[in-house]
CSV table of C-alpha atoms and ligand atoms in Angstrom, one decimal:
chain,number,residue,atom,x,y,z
A,159,UNK,CA,197.5,65.1,-47.7
A,160,UNK,CA,197.5,62.6,-44.8
A,161,UNK,CA,194.2,60.7,-43.7
A,162,UNK,CA,193.6,59.9,-39.9
A,163,UNK,CA,192.4,56.5,-40.0
A,164,UNK,CA,190.1,56.1,-36.7
A,165,UNK,CA,191.2,52.2,-36.7
A,166,UNK,CA,191.2,50.0,-35.2
A,167,UNK,CA,187.1,50.2,-34.9
A,168,UNK,CA,185.1,51.3,-32.0
A,169,UNK,CA,183.2,48.4,-33.0
A,170,UNK,CA,185.9,46.3,-32.1
A,171,UNK,CA,184.1,45.3,-28.9
A,172,UNK,CA,180.4,45.9,-29.5
A,173,UNK,CA,178.0,42.5,-30.5
A,174,UNK,CA,174.7,44.2,-30.6
A,175,UNK,CA,174.4,44.3,-34.2
A,176,UNK,CA,176.7,43.8,-37.5
A,177,UNK,CA,175.2,47.3,-38.3
A,178,UNK,CA,177.9,49.0,-36.0
A,179,UNK,CA,180.9,48.3,-38.2
A,180,UNK,CA,182.9,51.6,-38.9
A,181,UNK,CA,184.1,52.4,-42.5
A,182,UNK,CA,187.9,51.0,-43.3
A,183,UNK,CA,190.3,52.5,-44.9
A,184,UNK,CA,189.9,51.0,-47.8
A,185,UNK,CA,186.3,52.6,-47.9
A,186,UNK,CA,187.3,55.9,-46.9
A,187,UNK,CA,190.0,55.9,-49.8
A,188,UNK,CA,187.6,55.1,-52.2
A,189,UNK,CA,185.3,58.0,-51.0
A,190,UNK,CA,188.3,60.7,-51.9
A,191,UNK,CA,187.9,59.3,-55.2
A,192,UNK,CA,184.2,59.0,-55.9
A,193,UNK,CA,182.3,60.8,-58.6
A,194,UNK,CA,180.5,63.8,-57.3
A,195,UNK,CA,177.4,63.9,-59.6
A,196,UNK,CA,173.8,64.5,-58.5
A,197,UNK,CA,172.0,61.3,-58.0
A,198,UNK,CA,168.5,62.5,-57.7
A,199,UNK,CA,169.1,63.7,-61.9
A,200,UNK,CA,171.1,60.2,-62.2
A,201,UNK,CA,174.0,62.1,-62.8
A,202,UNK,CA,176.3,60.3,-60.5
A,203,UNK,CA,178.6,57.9,-62.0
A,204,UNK,CA,179.9,56.2,-58.3
A,205,UNK,CA,176.1,55.8,-57.7
A,206,UNK,CA,175.2,54.0,-61.0
A,207,UNK,CA,178.2,51.7,-61.4
A,208,UNK,CA,177.0,50.2,-58.1
A,209,UNK,CA,173.3,49.9,-58.8
A,210,UNK,CA,174.2,48.6,-62.1
A,211,UNK,CA,177.1,46.3,-60.8
A,212,UNK,CA,174.3,44.9,-57.8
A,213,UNK,CA,171.7,44.4,-60.5
A,214,UNK,CA,174.0,42.4,-62.6
A,215,UNK,CA,174.9,40.2,-59.6
A,216,UNK,CA,171.3,39.7,-58.9
A,217,UNK,CA,170.2,38.9,-62.3
A,218,UNK,CA,167.8,41.9,-62.3
A,219,UNK,CA,167.5,44.5,-65.1
A,220,UNK,CA,167.8,47.5,-62.3
A,221,UNK,CA,169.1,48.5,-59.1
A,222,UNK,CA,168.6,51.8,-56.9
A,223,UNK,CA,170.5,53.3,-53.8
A,224,UNK,CA,168.4,53.8,-50.8
A,225,UNK,CA,169.9,55.1,-47.8
A,226,UNK,CA,168.6,52.2,-45.6
A,227,UNK,CA,167.0,48.4,-45.5
A,228,UNK,CA,163.9,49.6,-44.0
A,229,UNK,CA,163.6,52.3,-46.8
A,230,UNK,CA,164.7,49.5,-49.5
A,231,UNK,CA,161.7,47.2,-47.9
A,232,UNK,CA,158.9,49.9,-47.7
A,233,UNK,CA,159.6,51.6,-51.3
A,234,UNK,CA,159.5,47.7,-53.0
A,235,UNK,CA,156.3,46.8,-51.2
A,236,UNK,CA,154.7,50.0,-51.6
A,237,UNK,CA,156.1,50.1,-55.2
A,238,UNK,CA,154.1,46.7,-55.7
A,239,UNK,CA,150.8,47.5,-54.2
A,240,UNK,CA,148.2,49.4,-56.4
A,241,UNK,CA,144.6,49.5,-55.1
A,242,UNK,CA,143.6,48.2,-51.4
A,243,UNK,CA,142.3,46.3,-49.9
A,244,UNK,CA,145.3,43.7,-50.0
A,245,UNK,CA,147.6,41.8,-47.9
A,246,UNK,CA,151.2,40.7,-47.5
A,247,UNK,CA,152.1,37.2,-46.1
A,248,UNK,CA,155.0,37.3,-44.0
A,249,UNK,CA,157.0,35.4,-41.5
A,250,UNK,CA,155.6,36.5,-38.2
A,251,UNK,CA,159.0,37.6,-37.3
A,252,UNK,CA,159.8,39.7,-40.4
A,253,UNK,CA,161.3,42.7,-40.1
A,254,UNK,CA,159.1,44.3,-42.5
A,255,UNK,CA,156.2,43.5,-40.3
A,256,UNK,CA,157.9,44.1,-37.1
A,257,UNK,CA,160.4,46.7,-37.0
A,258,UNK,CA,159.5,49.2,-39.8
A,259,UNK,CA,157.6,52.2,-37.9
A,260,UNK,CA,154.2,50.3,-38.9
A,261,UNK,CA,155.6,51.2,-42.6
A,262,UNK,CA,153.1,48.8,-44.4
A,263,UNK,CA,150.2,49.8,-42.5
A,264,UNK,CA,151.0,53.5,-42.9
A,265,UNK,CA,152.9,53.7,-46.3
A,266,UNK,CA,151.1,50.9,-48.2
A,267,UNK,CA,147.9,50.7,-46.5
A,268,UNK,CA,148.3,46.6,-46.2
A,269,UNK,CA,147.2,44.1,-44.1
A,270,UNK,CA,149.6,41.7,-42.7
A,271,UNK,CA,149.1,38.1,-42.9
A,272,UNK,CA,152.1,37.1,-40.2
A,273,UNK,CA,152.6,33.7,-40.5
A,274,UNK,CA,154.5,31.1,-37.6
A,275,UNK,CA,156.5,28.6,-39.5
A,276,UNK,CA,155.6,25.6,-38.6
A,277,UNK,CA,159.5,24.1,-38.1
A,278,UNK,CA,159.9,26.8,-36.0
A,279,UNK,CA,162.6,28.2,-38.1
A,280,UNK,CA,161.9,29.0,-41.6
A,281,UNK,CA,158.5,29.3,-43.5
A,282,UNK,CA,157.5,26.4,-46.0
A,283,UNK,CA,155.3,26.4,-49.1
A,284,UNK,CA,153.2,24.5,-46.8
A,285,UNK,CA,152.7,27.3,-44.2
A,286,UNK,CA,152.4,29.9,-47.0
A,287,UNK,CA,149.6,28.1,-48.7
A,288,UNK,CA,147.4,27.6,-45.6
A,289,UNK,CA,147.6,31.2,-44.9
A,290,UNK,CA,147.1,32.7,-48.5
A,291,UNK,CA,143.9,35.0,-49.0
A,292,UNK,CA,142.8,34.4,-52.6
A,293,UNK,CA,139.6,35.2,-54.4
A,294,UNK,CA,137.0,37.9,-54.6
A,295,UNK,CA,135.2,37.5,-51.0
A,296,UNK,CA,134.5,41.3,-50.6
A,297,UNK,CA,135.3,40.6,-46.7
A,298,UNK,CA,138.7,39.8,-47.1
A,299,UNK,CA,142.0,41.8,-48.0
A,300,UNK,CA,143.3,39.5,-50.7
A,301,UNK,CA,146.8,38.5,-50.6
A,302,UNK,CA,148.8,40.0,-53.4
A,303,UNK,CA,152.5,39.8,-52.1
A,304,UNK,CA,154.5,37.2,-50.2
A,305,UNK,CA,157.7,38.9,-48.1
A,306,UNK,CA,160.5,36.4,-47.6
A,307,UNK,CA,163.5,37.4,-45.5
A,308,UNK,CA,167.0,35.5,-45.8
A,309,UNK,CA,168.5,35.2,-43.2
A,310,UNK,CA,166.2,35.7,-40.7
A,311,UNK,CA,167.4,35.6,-37.0
A,312,UNK,CA,171.0,34.4,-38.6
A,313,UNK,CA,169.0,31.3,-40.1
A,314,UNK,CA,169.4,30.2,-44.0
A,315,UNK,CA,166.0,29.8,-45.9
A,316,UNK,CA,167.0,26.7,-48.1
A,317,UNK,CA,166.9,27.6,-51.6
A,318,UNK,CA,164.6,24.6,-52.4
A,319,UNK,CA,161.9,26.0,-50.0
A,320,UNK,CA,162.4,29.5,-51.3
A,321,UNK,CA,161.7,27.7,-55.2
A,322,UNK,CA,158.6,25.9,-54.1
A,323,UNK,CA,157.0,29.1,-52.4
A,324,UNK,CA,158.3,31.4,-55.7
A,325,UNK,CA,156.4,28.7,-57.5
A,326,UNK,CA,152.7,28.8,-55.5
A,327,UNK,CA,153.3,32.7,-56.0
A,328,UNK,CA,153.7,32.0,-59.6
A,329,UNK,CA,150.7,29.8,-59.7
A,330,UNK,CA,148.3,32.5,-57.8
A,331,UNK,CA,149.8,35.7,-59.8
A,332,UNK,CA,151.1,36.7,-56.6
A,333,UNK,CA,154.6,39.0,-56.0
A,334,UNK,CA,157.5,37.9,-54.2
A,335,UNK,CA,159.9,40.3,-52.4
A,336,UNK,CA,162.8,39.3,-50.2
A,337,UNK,CA,164.1,41.4,-47.5
A,338,UNK,CA,167.8,40.5,-47.7
A,339,UNK,CA,169.2,42.5,-45.7
A,340,UNK,CA,171.9,39.7,-45.2
A,341,UNK,CA,171.0,37.6,-48.3
A,342,UNK,CA,175.2,38.0,-48.8
A,343,UNK,CA,175.4,35.9,-45.5
A,344,UNK,CA,173.1,33.3,-46.8
A,345,UNK,CA,175.1,33.4,-50.1
A,346,UNK,CA,178.4,33.6,-48.7
A,347,UNK,CA,177.6,30.2,-46.5
A,348,UNK,CA,175.4,28.2,-48.8
A,349,UNK,CA,177.5,29.2,-52.1
A,350,UNK,CA,173.9,30.0,-53.9
A,351,UNK,CA,174.6,33.3,-55.8
A,352,UNK,CA,172.9,36.0,-55.6
A,353,UNK,CA,171.5,35.5,-58.7
A,354,UNK,CA,170.1,31.7,-58.3
A,355,UNK,CA,168.2,33.6,-55.3
A,356,UNK,CA,167.0,36.5,-57.6
A,357,UNK,CA,165.4,34.1,-60.0
A,358,UNK,CA,162.6,33.7,-57.4
A,359,UNK,CA,161.7,37.2,-56.4
A,360,UNK,CA,160.1,40.2,-58.2
A,361,UNK,CA,162.2,42.7,-56.1
A,362,UNK,CA,165.3,42.2,-53.7
A,363,UNK,CA,166.3,44.5,-50.9
A,364,UNK,CA,169.9,43.9,-50.2
A,365,UNK,CA,171.9,45.8,-47.4
A,366,UNK,CA,175.5,47.3,-47.9
A,367,UNK,CA,175.4,48.5,-43.9
A,368,UNK,CA,174.9,45.0,-41.7
A,369,UNK,CA,177.5,42.1,-42.3
A,370,UNK,CA,178.9,43.7,-45.7
A,371,UNK,CA,180.1,46.9,-43.6
A,372,UNK,CA,179.6,49.9,-45.5
A,373,UNK,CA,178.5,53.1,-43.3
A,374,UNK,CA,175.0,53.6,-45.3
A,375,UNK,CA,173.0,52.0,-48.2
A,376,UNK,CA,170.9,49.6,-49.4
A,377,UNK,CA,170.0,48.3,-53.5
A,378,UNK,CA,166.9,47.4,-54.4
A,379,UNK,CA,166.5,45.3,-57.4
A,380,UNK,CA,164.0,44.5,-60.0
A,381,UNK,CA,162.4,45.5,-63.6
A,382,UNK,CA,163.5,48.6,-64.6
A,383,UNK,CA,159.6,50.3,-64.5
A,384,UNK,CA,159.3,48.6,-61.0
A,385,UNK,CA,162.5,50.5,-60.2
A,386,UNK,CA,161.5,53.7,-61.6
A,387,UNK,CA,158.5,53.6,-59.6
A,388,UNK,CA,160.6,52.9,-56.5
A,389,UNK,CA,162.5,55.6,-57.3
A,390,UNK,CA,159.2,58.0,-57.7
A,391,UNK,CA,158.3,56.9,-54.0
A,392,UNK,CA,162.2,57.3,-52.6
A,393,UNK,CA,161.8,61.0,-53.6
A,394,UNK,CA,158.4,61.6,-52.2
A,395,UNK,CA,159.8,60.2,-48.8
A,396,UNK,CA,162.8,62.5,-48.9
A,397,UNK,CA,165.1,59.4,-49.9
A,398,UNK,CA,167.0,61.5,-53.0
A,399,UNK,CA,170.6,61.7,-52.1
A,400,UNK,CA,172.7,64.4,-54.0
A,401,UNK,CA,176.2,63.4,-53.7
A,402,UNK,CA,175.3,60.2,-53.0
A,403,UNK,CA,178.7,59.0,-54.9
A,404,UNK,CA,180.8,59.3,-51.7
A,405,UNK,CA,178.3,56.6,-49.9
A,406,UNK,CA,178.1,54.4,-52.9
A,407,UNK,CA,181.9,54.4,-53.4
A,408,UNK,CA,182.2,53.2,-49.6
A,409,UNK,CA,179.3,50.7,-50.2
A,410,UNK,CA,181.6,49.2,-53.3
A,411,UNK,CA,184.2,48.9,-51.4
A,412,UNK,CA,182.6,46.7,-48.9
A,413,UNK,CA,180.8,44.5,-51.4
A,414,UNK,CA,184.5,43.3,-53.1
A,415,UNK,CA,186.3,43.4,-49.7
A,416,UNK,CA,183.7,41.4,-47.8
A,417,UNK,CA,181.8,39.4,-50.2
A,418,UNK,CA,181.8,36.5,-49.8
A,419,UNK,CA,185.1,35.9,-47.8
A,420,UNK,CA,185.1,37.9,-45.0
A,421,UNK,CA,181.4,37.1,-44.3
A,422,UNK,CA,182.2,33.1,-44.5
A,423,UNK,CA,184.9,34.1,-41.5
A,424,UNK,CA,182.8,35.6,-39.6
A,425,UNK,CA,180.3,32.7,-39.2
A,426,UNK,CA,183.1,30.3,-38.6
A,427,UNK,CA,183.9,32.4,-35.6
A,428,UNK,CA,180.5,32.6,-34.7
A,429,UNK,CA,180.4,28.7,-35.1
A,430,UNK,CA,183.4,28.5,-32.6
A,431,UNK,CA,181.9,30.9,-30.0
A,432,UNK,CA,178.3,28.9,-30.2
A,433,UNK,CA,180.2,25.5,-29.4
A,434,UNK,CA,182.3,27.5,-26.4
A,435,UNK,CA,178.9,28.7,-25.0
A,436,UNK,CA,177.2,25.1,-25.5
A,437,UNK,CA,180.2,23.8,-23.4
A,438,UNK,CA,179.5,26.2,-20.8
A,439,UNK,CA,175.9,24.7,-20.5
A,440,UNK,CA,174.3,27.2,-22.9
A,441,UNK,CA,171.1,26.6,-25.4
A,442,UNK,CA,170.1,28.6,-28.2
A,443,UNK,CA,166.6,29.8,-29.5
A,444,UNK,CA,167.7,29.3,-32.9
A,445,UNK,CA,170.1,27.1,-35.0
A,446,UNK,CA,173.5,28.8,-35.7
A,447,UNK,CA,173.6,28.9,-39.0
A,448,UNK,CA,175.7,32.3,-40.1
A,449,UNK,CA,176.9,35.3,-37.9
A,450,UNK,CA,174.0,35.7,-35.1
A,451,UNK,CA,173.9,33.6,-32.1
A,452,UNK,CA,170.6,34.1,-29.8
A,453,UNK,CA,171.2,32.7,-26.3
A,454,UNK,CA,168.6,30.9,-24.6
A,455,UNK,CA,168.7,33.2,-21.0
A,456,UNK,CA,165.9,32.1,-19.7
A,457,UNK,CA,166.9,28.4,-19.7
A,458,UNK,CA,170.4,29.2,-18.2
A,459,UNK,CA,168.7,31.2,-15.6
A,460,UNK,CA,170.5,34.3,-16.2
A,461,UNK,CA,168.8,37.9,-16.9
A,462,UNK,CA,169.6,39.8,-19.6
A,463,UNK,CA,170.2,42.9,-17.7
A,464,UNK,CA,172.9,40.7,-15.6
A,465,UNK,CA,174.4,39.6,-18.8
A,466,UNK,CA,174.6,43.0,-20.3
A,467,UNK,CA,176.2,44.6,-17.0
A,468,UNK,CA,178.8,41.5,-16.9
A,469,UNK,CA,179.8,42.5,-20.4
A,470,UNK,CA,179.9,46.1,-19.6
A,471,UNK,CA,182.5,45.7,-16.4
A,472,UNK,CA,184.7,43.7,-19.2
A,473,UNK,CA,184.4,46.7,-21.9
A,474,UNK,CA,182.6,44.9,-24.0
A,475,UNK,CA,178.7,45.6,-25.4
A,476,UNK,CA,176.2,42.9,-25.4
A,477,UNK,CA,172.7,44.2,-26.0
A,478,UNK,CA,171.1,41.0,-24.4
A,479,UNK,CA,170.3,37.5,-25.7
A,480,UNK,CA,171.6,38.2,-29.3
A,481,UNK,CA,174.8,37.9,-30.2
A,482,UNK,CA,176.1,39.7,-33.3
A,483,UNK,CA,179.5,38.5,-35.0
A,484,UNK,CA,181.1,41.0,-37.5
A,485,UNK,CA,184.2,41.3,-39.3
A,486,UNK,CA,185.7,43.9,-36.5
A,487,UNK,CA,184.9,42.0,-34.0
A,488,UNK,CA,188.4,40.9,-32.4
A,489,UNK,CA,189.7,37.8,-30.7
A,490,UNK,CA,189.9,39.6,-27.5
A,491,UNK,CA,186.5,40.6,-27.5
A,492,UNK,CA,185.2,37.0,-28.1
A,493,UNK,CA,187.4,35.8,-25.0
A,494,UNK,CA,185.3,38.9,-22.9
A,495,UNK,CA,182.1,37.6,-24.3
A,496,UNK,CA,182.7,34.1,-23.3
A,497,UNK,CA,183.9,35.5,-19.7
A,498,UNK,CA,180.8,37.7,-19.4
A,499,UNK,CA,178.6,34.6,-19.9
A,500,UNK,CA,180.5,32.5,-17.9
A,501,UNK,CA,180.3,35.0,-15.0
A,502,UNK,CA,176.7,35.6,-15.4
A,503,UNK,CA,176.3,31.8,-14.9
A,504,UNK,CA,178.1,31.9,-11.8
A,505,UNK,CA,176.0,35.2,-10.9
A,506,UNK,CA,173.0,33.4,-11.5
A,507,UNK,CA,174.2,30.4,-9.6
A,508,UNK,CA,174.7,32.4,-6.4
A,509,UNK,CA,171.2,34.6,-6.5
A,510,UNK,CA,169.6,31.1,-6.4
A,511,UNK,CA,171.6,29.9,-3.5
A,512,UNK,CA,170.7,32.7,-1.5
A,513,UNK,CA,167.2,32.8,-2.6
A,514,UNK,CA,167.0,35.4,-5.4
A,515,UNK,CA,166.5,32.7,-8.2
A,516,UNK,CA,162.6,33.1,-8.3
A,517,UNK,CA,163.0,36.1,-9.8
A,518,UNK,CA,162.0,35.7,-13.5
A,519,UNK,CA,164.6,36.6,-16.1
A,520,UNK,CA,164.3,39.3,-18.4
A,521,UNK,CA,164.2,37.7,-21.6
A,522,UNK,CA,164.1,39.2,-24.9
A,523,UNK,CA,161.4,42.1,-24.9
A,524,UNK,CA,159.3,41.4,-27.9
A,525,UNK,CA,156.2,39.1,-27.9
A,526,UNK,CA,158.5,36.4,-30.1
A,527,UNK,CA,161.4,36.4,-28.0
A,528,UNK,CA,164.2,36.2,-30.3
A,529,UNK,CA,165.1,40.0,-30.9
A,530,UNK,CA,165.9,42.2,-27.6
A,531,UNK,CA,165.7,45.3,-29.8
A,532,UNK,CA,167.3,46.2,-33.3
B,1793,LIG,C1,166.6,41.9,-41.6
B,1793,LIG,C2,166.2,43.3,-41.6
B,1793,LIG,N1,165.4,44.0,-43.1
B,1793,LIG,C3,165.6,45.3,-42.7
B,1793,LIG,C4,166.5,46.0,-41.7
B,1793,LIG,C5,166.6,47.1,-41.6
B,1793,LIG,O1,167.4,48.0,-41.8
B,1793,LIG,P1,168.0,49.3,-41.7
B,1793,LIG,O2,168.4,49.8,-40.2
B,1793,LIG,O3,169.1,50.1,-42.8
B,1793,LIG,O4,166.6,50.3,-41.9
B,1793,LIG,C6,167.1,45.3,-40.7
B,1793,LIG,C7,168.0,46.1,-39.7
B,1793,LIG,O5,168.5,45.6,-38.8
B,1793,LIG,C8,166.9,43.7,-40.6
B,1793,LIG,O6,167.9,43.3,-39.6
């Protein structure tokens, strides 16, 4: 049998997200030889192997394959939390808080303490300590979990700071969870191993469908009993996949083929692009450290819709101020992106000169401004 691979990928022109990558020929090939056991009965070898692989990589006793990053985070947090009232402390931009459809309120009945990092980029132990809710005052919802995200907005939380926050949590008998949707990127960039990160967390959720490039899947890791509880909740939320091996096989190849070198390459491409955009006078909302660039469109006087339209004219997809680089973006698309930004700057200049410049640019739609959408 010959396979017709749809390659190069349709994602080659898409800067929306690193989730848009399509399965590579190697992934499709691996799916053909995956085992076909029923994973709800834990009988699928390919899935079991992937779970074990990620557990070993992160230094944890057990892993569980789930369909998405949202499911991974929500199952972990639900499994950690036993009896309300309680709170989860996280960055005010954290995906678990802002982009998971109120899962913490609905599934875990949790209050959230959203904290603004004092340095504008990542939470410090001092930031966290200031907002912990401790003690047994019956008016409060005590902090039970500190949930960190790395990378967040493409920025890396330094391992030293993670260690301090973890130490603080342990001193107060609190749980620490990691939304590691892109911990692969942090690890590839810093050289800090996943198992080194793992030391500081009780649970981690590692997405395989973001930069790593699998079509579907996240693996959550933690203690054996904890993962058993997560599996229970996975079933309850309809997340039991029967022949999961097909998906696990693709995810396994994604790790092998893309972590860490391919990710590191995408970071280099991102750095070069940021440098070239800076030459055009563009500034950024956040430091560029991995595979995301958050353009400061307001400062450049460009509306998000102008940039989106200029991209469309050139045949590339841009969502707004957030530019995501992934392994299937081509050099040609990068050149088109730069041109779209250049044309947007020129359009904004013309608008100002004919008196339309008073219109406030439409910036990122959410209150905190850094994400236009998912
Ligand atoms: C940091 C972070 N965590 C979790 C998720 C959720 O992943 P999913 O879209 O697979 O539910 C995302 C999605 O983009 C994310 O960016």
